[in-house]
Tab-separated table of C-alpha atoms in Angstrom:
chain	number	residue	atom	x	y	z
A	49	MET	CA	131.283	99.094	146.508
A	50	LEU	CA	129.501	99.939	149.766
A	51	ILE	CA	131.781	102.449	151.466
A	52	ASP	CA	131.036	104.927	154.242
A	53	THR	CA	132.518	108.274	155.173
A	54	PHE	CA	134.901	106.588	157.637
A	55	GLY	CA	136.456	104.447	154.895
A	56	ARG	CA	134.846	101.163	155.965
A	57	VAL	CA	133.794	98.877	153.130
A	58	ALA	CA	130.856	96.505	153.605
A	59	THR	CA	131.474	93.057	152.130
A	60	ASP	CA	129.252	91.038	154.517
A	61	LEU	CA	125.463	91.063	154.008
A	62	ARG	CA	123.065	89.884	156.732
A	63	VAL	CA	119.630	88.997	155.321
A	64	SER	CA	116.650	88.554	157.642
A	65	LEU	CA	114.255	86.102	155.972
A	66	THR	CA	111.448	86.393	158.525
A	67	ASP	CA	110.660	88.183	161.759
A	68	ARG	CA	108.942	85.083	163.195
A	69	CYS	CA	110.520	82.785	165.733
A	70	ASN	CA	109.481	79.568	167.477
A	71	LEU	CA	111.246	80.486	170.730
A	72	ARG	CA	110.548	83.354	173.129
A	73	CYS	CA	114.006	84.110	174.487
A	74	THR	CA	113.837	86.476	177.422
A	75	TYR	CA	116.524	88.767	175.965
A	76	CYS	CA	114.725	89.107	172.623
A	77	MET	CA	110.945	89.234	172.967
A	78	PRO	CA	108.059	89.001	175.436
A	79	GLU	CA	106.466	85.653	176.281
A	80	GLU	CA	103.368	86.398	174.222
A	81	GLY	CA	105.492	87.156	171.169
A	82	LEU	CA	105.247	90.205	168.922
A	83	GLN	CA	102.960	91.445	166.207
A	84	TRP	CA	104.486	89.802	163.148
A	85	LEU	CA	104.896	91.500	159.804
A	86	ALA	CA	101.982	90.984	157.414
A	87	LYS	CA	102.825	88.624	154.553
A	88	PRO	CA	102.489	91.337	151.855
A	89	ASP	CA	105.110	93.376	153.720
A	90	LEU	CA	107.699	90.591	153.548
A	91	LEU	CA	110.038	90.329	150.595
A	92	THR	CA	109.195	87.462	148.260
A	93	ASP	CA	111.777	84.805	147.428
A	94	ASP	CA	112.382	86.440	144.048
A	95	GLU	CA	112.829	89.865	145.634
A	96	ILE	CA	115.320	88.516	148.160
A	97	VAL	CA	117.372	86.797	145.478
A	98	ARG	CA	117.292	89.887	143.281
A	99	LEU	CA	118.548	92.146	146.064
A	100	ILE	CA	121.290	89.707	147.029
A	101	GLY	CA	122.225	89.445	143.362
A	102	ILE	CA	122.600	93.226	143.124
A	103	ALA	CA	124.690	93.242	146.294
A	104	VAL	CA	126.993	90.485	145.035
A	105	THR	CA	127.389	91.501	141.399
A	106	SER	CA	127.342	95.296	141.739
A	107	LEU	CA	128.204	96.256	145.313
A	108	GLY	CA	131.105	93.998	146.299
A	109	ILE	CA	129.337	91.704	148.774
A	110	GLU	CA	131.396	88.548	149.340
A	111	GLU	CA	129.532	86.840	152.177
A	112	VAL	CA	125.792	86.367	152.793
A	113	ARG	CA	124.405	85.353	156.188
A	114	PHE	CA	120.753	84.286	156.382
A	115	THR	CA	119.093	85.261	159.663
A	116	GLY	CA	115.658	85.887	161.175
A	117	GLY	CA	113.771	85.761	163.457
A	118	GLU	CA	114.263	82.077	162.790
A	119	PRO	CA	115.254	81.569	159.129
A	120	LEU	CA	114.335	77.863	159.143
A	121	LEU	CA	110.699	79.013	159.361
A	122	ARG	CA	110.970	80.507	155.864
A	123	PRO	CA	109.221	78.018	153.513
A	124	GLY	CA	111.437	78.829	150.514
A	125	LEU	CA	114.750	78.801	152.380
A	126	VAL	CA	116.424	75.905	150.555
A	127	GLY	CA	115.503	77.355	147.169
A	128	ILE	CA	116.808	80.795	148.150
A	129	VAL	CA	120.125	79.296	149.262
A	130	GLU	CA	120.408	77.318	146.033
A	131	ARG	CA	119.818	80.396	143.881
A	132	VAL	CA	122.197	82.592	145.888
A	133	THR	CA	125.030	80.058	145.781
A	134	ALA	CA	124.599	79.917	141.982
A	135	LEU	CA	125.460	83.623	141.674
A	136	GLU	CA	128.709	84.684	139.999
A	137	PRO	CA	130.909	85.472	141.777
A	138	ARG	CA	129.696	82.935	144.318
A	139	PRO	CA	129.359	84.434	147.808
A	140	ARG	CA	130.244	82.533	150.960
A	141	THR	CA	126.992	81.598	152.681
A	142	SER	CA	126.001	80.861	156.253
A	143	LEU	CA	122.899	80.663	158.429
A	144	THR	CA	122.181	81.808	161.985
A	145	THR	CA	119.505	79.634	163.587
A	146	ASN	CA	118.154	78.464	166.916
A	147	GLY	CA	118.706	74.926	165.618
A	148	ILE	CA	115.234	73.568	166.319
A	149	GLY	CA	114.472	72.668	162.694
A	150	LEU	CA	118.039	71.864	161.711
A	151	ARG	CA	117.867	68.101	162.129
A	152	ARG	CA	115.414	67.793	159.220
A	153	THR	CA	116.945	70.508	157.006
A	154	ALA	CA	120.734	70.304	157.436
A	155	ALA	CA	121.338	67.830	154.598
A	156	ALA	CA	119.110	69.757	152.178
A	157	LEU	CA	120.804	73.056	153.030
A	158	LYS	CA	124.234	71.525	152.438
A	159	ALA	CA	123.066	70.121	149.102
A	160	ALA	CA	121.772	73.583	148.161
A	161	GLY	CA	125.253	75.010	148.729
A	162	LEU	CA	125.130	76.459	152.229
A	163	ASP	CA	128.651	76.573	153.658
A	164	ARG	CA	128.108	76.605	157.426
A	165	VAL	CA	125.805	77.439	160.347
A	166	ASN	CA	125.784	79.389	163.597
A	167	VAL	CA	123.462	77.888	166.204
A	168	SER	CA	122.263	79.728	169.296
A	169	LEU	CA	122.467	77.690	172.499
A	170	ASP	CA	122.812	79.360	175.881
A	171	THR	CA	122.861	76.420	178.279
A	172	LEU	CA	123.549	72.714	178.689
A	173	ARG	CA	120.734	72.384	181.229
A	174	PRO	CA	117.227	71.643	179.865
A	175	ASP	CA	115.511	73.413	182.750
A	176	VAL	CA	117.541	76.579	182.213
A	177	PHE	CA	116.887	76.367	178.469
A	178	LYS	CA	113.159	76.286	179.171
A	179	ALA	CA	113.452	79.277	181.514
A	180	LEU	CA	115.449	81.277	178.962
A	181	THR	CA	113.439	80.409	175.859
A	182	ARG	CA	110.025	79.636	177.398
A	183	ARG	CA	109.994	76.455	175.308
A	184	ASP	CA	110.942	72.839	176.086
A	185	ARG	CA	113.084	72.236	172.977
A	186	HIS	CA	116.602	71.729	174.325
A	187	GLN	CA	117.087	68.254	172.837
A	188	ASP	CA	115.903	69.486	169.429
A	189	VAL	CA	118.726	72.029	169.401
A	190	LEU	CA	121.317	69.394	170.363
A	191	ASP	CA	119.999	67.115	167.607
A	192	GLY	CA	120.153	69.982	165.116
A	193	LEU	CA	123.759	70.718	165.996
A	194	ALA	CA	124.719	67.074	165.492
A	195	ALA	CA	122.898	66.986	162.137
A	196	ALA	CA	124.693	70.128	160.951
A	197	HIS	CA	128.073	68.670	161.844
A	198	GLU	CA	127.246	65.383	160.143
A	199	ALA	CA	126.071	67.199	157.001
A	200	GLY	CA	129.358	69.100	156.766
A	201	LEU	CA	128.031	72.580	157.573
A	202	THR	CA	131.312	73.308	159.288
A	203	PRO	CA	132.751	74.881	161.245
A	204	VAL	CA	129.591	74.632	163.351
A	205	LYS	CA	129.624	77.718	165.556
A	206	VAL	CA	127.622	77.936	168.767
A	207	ASN	CA	126.497	81.380	169.952
A	208	THR	CA	125.931	81.767	173.693
A	209	VAL	CA	124.576	84.640	175.772
A	210	LEU	CA	125.216	84.433	179.516
A	211	MET	CA	122.761	86.036	181.936
A	212	PRO	CA	123.116	86.554	185.695
A	213	GLY	CA	121.106	84.181	187.831
A	214	LEU	CA	120.405	81.781	184.956
A	215	ASN	CA	123.445	80.469	183.106
A	216	ALA	CA	126.301	82.771	184.084
A	217	ASP	CA	128.097	79.887	185.803
A	218	GLU	CA	128.172	77.650	182.730
A	219	ALA	CA	131.021	79.158	180.698
A	220	PRO	CA	133.673	76.475	181.451
A	221	ASP	CA	131.202	73.601	181.043
A	222	LEU	CA	129.977	74.984	177.720
A	223	LEU	CA	133.516	75.257	176.405
A	224	ALA	CA	134.403	71.710	177.474
A	225	TRP	CA	131.230	70.442	175.761
A	226	ALA	CA	131.958	72.401	172.558
A	227	ILE	CA	135.483	70.994	172.361
A	228	GLU	CA	134.157	67.466	172.887
A	229	HIS	CA	131.736	67.843	169.960
A	230	ASP	CA	134.084	69.829	167.682
A	231	TYR	CA	131.965	72.992	167.747
A	232	GLU	CA	133.421	76.494	167.889
A	233	LEU	CA	131.936	78.337	170.865
A	234	ARG	CA	131.398	82.090	170.842
A	235	PHE	CA	130.118	84.013	173.833
A	236	ILE	CA	128.152	87.174	173.038
A	237	GLU	CA	127.600	89.969	175.508
A	238	GLN	CA	123.895	90.593	175.984
A	239	MET	CA	122.878	93.530	173.810
A	240	PRO	CA	119.975	95.994	174.210
A	241	LEU	CA	117.711	94.492	171.541
A	242	ASP	CA	114.880	93.154	173.671
A	243	ALA	CA	111.375	94.304	172.811
A	244	GLN	CA	110.641	94.994	176.483
A	245	HIS	CA	113.595	97.422	176.773
A	246	GLY	CA	114.580	95.689	180.002
A	247	TRP	CA	118.331	95.551	179.279
A	248	LYS	CA	120.597	97.171	181.857
A	249	ARG	CA	124.309	97.551	181.284
A	250	ASP	CA	125.210	97.160	184.950
A	251	GLY	CA	123.497	93.761	185.121
A	252	MET	CA	125.183	92.059	182.179
A	253	VAL	CA	127.878	89.365	182.112
A	254	THR	CA	130.861	91.055	180.467
A	255	ALA	CA	133.642	89.704	178.288
A	256	GLY	CA	135.980	90.123	181.252
A	257	ASP	CA	133.698	88.029	183.436
A	258	ILE	CA	133.563	85.296	180.805
A	259	LEU	CA	137.324	85.135	180.306
A	260	THR	CA	137.933	85.040	184.054
A	261	ALA	CA	135.567	82.087	184.375
A	262	LEU	CA	137.122	80.211	181.444
A	263	ARG	CA	140.638	80.645	182.831
A	264	THR	CA	139.658	78.714	185.948
A	265	ARG	CA	139.795	75.573	183.809
A	266	PHE	CA	141.580	76.389	180.541
A	267	GLU	CA	144.703	78.146	179.321
A	268	LEU	CA	143.739	80.809	176.796
A	269	THR	CA	146.197	82.229	174.272
A	270	PRO	CA	144.960	85.257	172.293
A	271	GLU	CA	145.108	85.212	168.533
A	272	GLY	CA	146.795	88.150	166.861
A	273	ALA	CA	144.833	91.114	165.533
A	274	GLY	CA	145.813	90.088	162.025
A	275	GLU	CA	143.951	86.793	162.364
A	276	ARG	CA	140.807	88.546	163.587
A	277	GLY	CA	140.486	90.980	160.696
A	278	SER	CA	136.985	92.500	160.684
A	279	ALA	CA	135.399	89.567	162.539
A	280	PRO	CA	133.365	90.619	165.594
A	281	ALA	CA	134.754	87.866	167.812
A	282	GLU	CA	138.070	88.103	169.611
A	283	ARG	CA	139.401	84.542	169.676
A	284	TRP	CA	141.672	82.568	171.973
A	285	ARG	CA	143.383	79.223	171.433
A	286	VAL	CA	142.307	76.808	174.118
A	287	ASP	CA	145.121	74.896	175.856
A	288	GLY	CA	147.419	75.613	172.932
A	289	GLY	CA	144.917	74.658	170.221
A	290	PRO	CA	143.612	73.541	167.829
A	291	HIS	CA	140.300	74.469	169.460
A	292	ARG	CA	139.342	78.108	169.816
A	293	VAL	CA	136.808	80.122	171.756
A	294	GLY	CA	135.509	83.538	170.795
A	295	VAL	CA	134.000	86.454	172.689
A	296	ILE	CA	131.902	89.114	170.981
A	297	ALA	CA	132.099	92.090	173.329
A	298	SER	CA	129.665	94.419	171.577
A	299	VAL	CA	129.116	96.510	174.691
A	300	THR	CA	132.413	96.626	176.594
A	301	ARG	CA	134.842	96.319	173.665
A	302	PRO	CA	133.052	97.800	170.623
A	303	PHE	CA	134.493	96.882	167.224
A	304	CYS	CA	132.576	99.403	165.116
A	305	SER	CA	135.720	100.830	163.517
A	306	ALA	CA	136.309	97.546	161.657
A	307	CYS	CA	132.664	96.787	160.798
A	308	ASP	CA	132.160	95.390	157.289
A	309	ARG	CA	128.421	94.608	157.453
A	310	THR	CA	125.270	95.783	155.799
A	311	ARG	CA	121.840	94.447	156.744
A	312	LEU	CA	118.608	93.754	154.906
A	313	THR	CA	115.443	93.315	156.958
A	314	ALA	CA	112.673	90.859	156.114
A	315	ASP	CA	110.543	93.736	154.825
A	316	GLY	CA	113.233	95.096	152.526
A	317	GLN	CA	114.880	97.846	154.563
A	318	VAL	CA	118.622	98.499	154.528
A	319	ARG	CA	120.071	98.951	158.004
A	320	THR	CA	123.637	100.133	158.382
A	321	CYS	CA	123.876	98.694	161.915
A	322	LEU	CA	121.884	96.558	164.350
A	323	PHE	CA	121.471	99.707	166.432
A	324	ALA	CA	120.678	102.127	163.624
A	325	THR	CA	117.604	104.297	164.126
A	326	GLU	CA	117.078	104.925	160.409
A	327	GLU	CA	116.369	102.611	157.470
A	328	THR	CA	116.367	102.889	153.683
A	329	ASP	CA	113.424	101.314	151.851
A	330	LEU	CA	114.465	99.051	148.966
A	331	ARG	CA	111.160	97.189	148.831
A	332	ALA	CA	109.338	100.252	147.496
A	333	ALA	CA	111.961	100.644	144.781
A	334	LEU	CA	111.661	96.969	143.851
A	335	ARG	CA	107.884	97.131	143.624
A	336	SER	CA	107.906	100.322	141.562
A	337	ASP	CA	110.015	98.541	138.916
A	338	ALA	CA	113.204	100.480	139.627
A	339	PRO	CA	116.185	99.140	137.639
A	340	ASP	CA	119.046	97.400	139.405
A	341	GLU	CA	121.213	100.478	138.986
A	342	GLU	CA	118.773	102.644	140.972
A	343	ILE	CA	118.504	100.084	143.764
A	344	ALA	CA	122.298	99.883	143.942
A	345	ARG	CA	122.445	103.686	144.133
A	346	LEU	CA	119.994	103.751	147.046
A	347	TRP	CA	122.014	101.076	148.850
A	348	ARG	CA	125.280	102.953	148.359
A	349	GLN	CA	123.661	106.155	149.592
A	350	ALA	CA	122.383	104.404	152.718
A	351	MET	CA	125.771	102.972	153.587
A	352	TRP	CA	127.543	106.268	152.921
A	353	GLY	CA	125.590	107.673	155.864
A	354	LYS	CA	126.643	104.940	158.310
A	355	LYS	CA	127.565	106.356	161.699
A	356	ALA	CA	130.943	105.894	163.383
A	357	GLY	CA	129.653	103.509	166.056
A	358	ALA	CA	126.727	102.308	168.094
A	359	GLY	CA	127.905	103.782	171.392
A	360	LEU	CA	126.624	100.898	173.512
A	361	ASP	CA	129.036	101.808	176.270
A	362	ASP	CA	127.594	105.328	176.386
A	363	PRO	CA	125.001	105.790	179.177
A	364	THR	CA	123.016	108.081	176.831
A	365	PHE	CA	122.606	105.272	174.261
A	366	VAL	CA	119.075	105.093	172.795
A	367	GLN	CA	117.789	101.615	172.020
A	368	PRO	CA	116.285	101.080	168.533
A	369	ASP	CA	112.515	100.715	168.266
A	370	ARG	CA	112.696	97.427	166.369
A	371	PRO	CA	113.527	94.246	168.353
A	372	MET	CA	116.233	91.859	167.156
A	373	SER	CA	113.707	89.450	165.651
A	374	ALA	CA	112.662	92.135	163.171
A	375	ILE	CA	116.193	93.250	162.320
A	376	GLY	CA	118.190	90.034	161.970
A	377	GLY	CA	121.089	88.926	164.148
């Protein structure tokens, strides 16, 4: 069991498979990209599967989310998914992706046992997409979403970040589009994980702003706290249901007290939080032939030291040194 001093139990593992990405989103990294991790520093496929196996069989992990960077850039992704879904007990599995490579991989991922996907898409307008991501790949993302739905990687969830002056006016249109295509839309407040450290709290589109915009066109009925559980998204039924929309208010409505996540970076570091400033090295233990029991002990020790919260609403908050592409979303 991965428990911390505040009584929270981590059952959800986020695994970053690579720090590389084929987009250059303005809220994540600079246009020229970043200095990527050297290949020897990355965990191998076998090391990833071994660590996930320890987490599932010895530490109580019930759900595994594959992230990046862009996880579809990992050459061995399908094989990793297949091996992880063969574990006993079988964890629930999902993938967070920008969707660009999903059209060609969705069927194979479903066959390997992947349960569902989250796809990042911030706009319905190709020109705005290009401005946000610095790449002209909007149609590829739409095609990837359709392929995921057709393959049965459902519910297909769409993650959207709204930014002033770019796409802040699109909330109602995005929700109408998601309902039309049977996707579950989730708005995420912009978080301070950009490599340029250009994030400013007073310039962000808040959860309150988003809900106000949505209510100009839709009736929103909040789900009860019992239905939310430890999920980061607050959800509302749209026009009485069955469709729902979620808002992840990491900055203005922190949910740290219910957090059930532990994170593994692409280079084998345990992070207790996206905004943690410390890491625990499991790669070194793996490569020094430590037994599973020792690796599990190190993981438990790391999670025991998890802090109460990230404090994003605190003006004294210090942004982590590692950008989101290196940590995993």
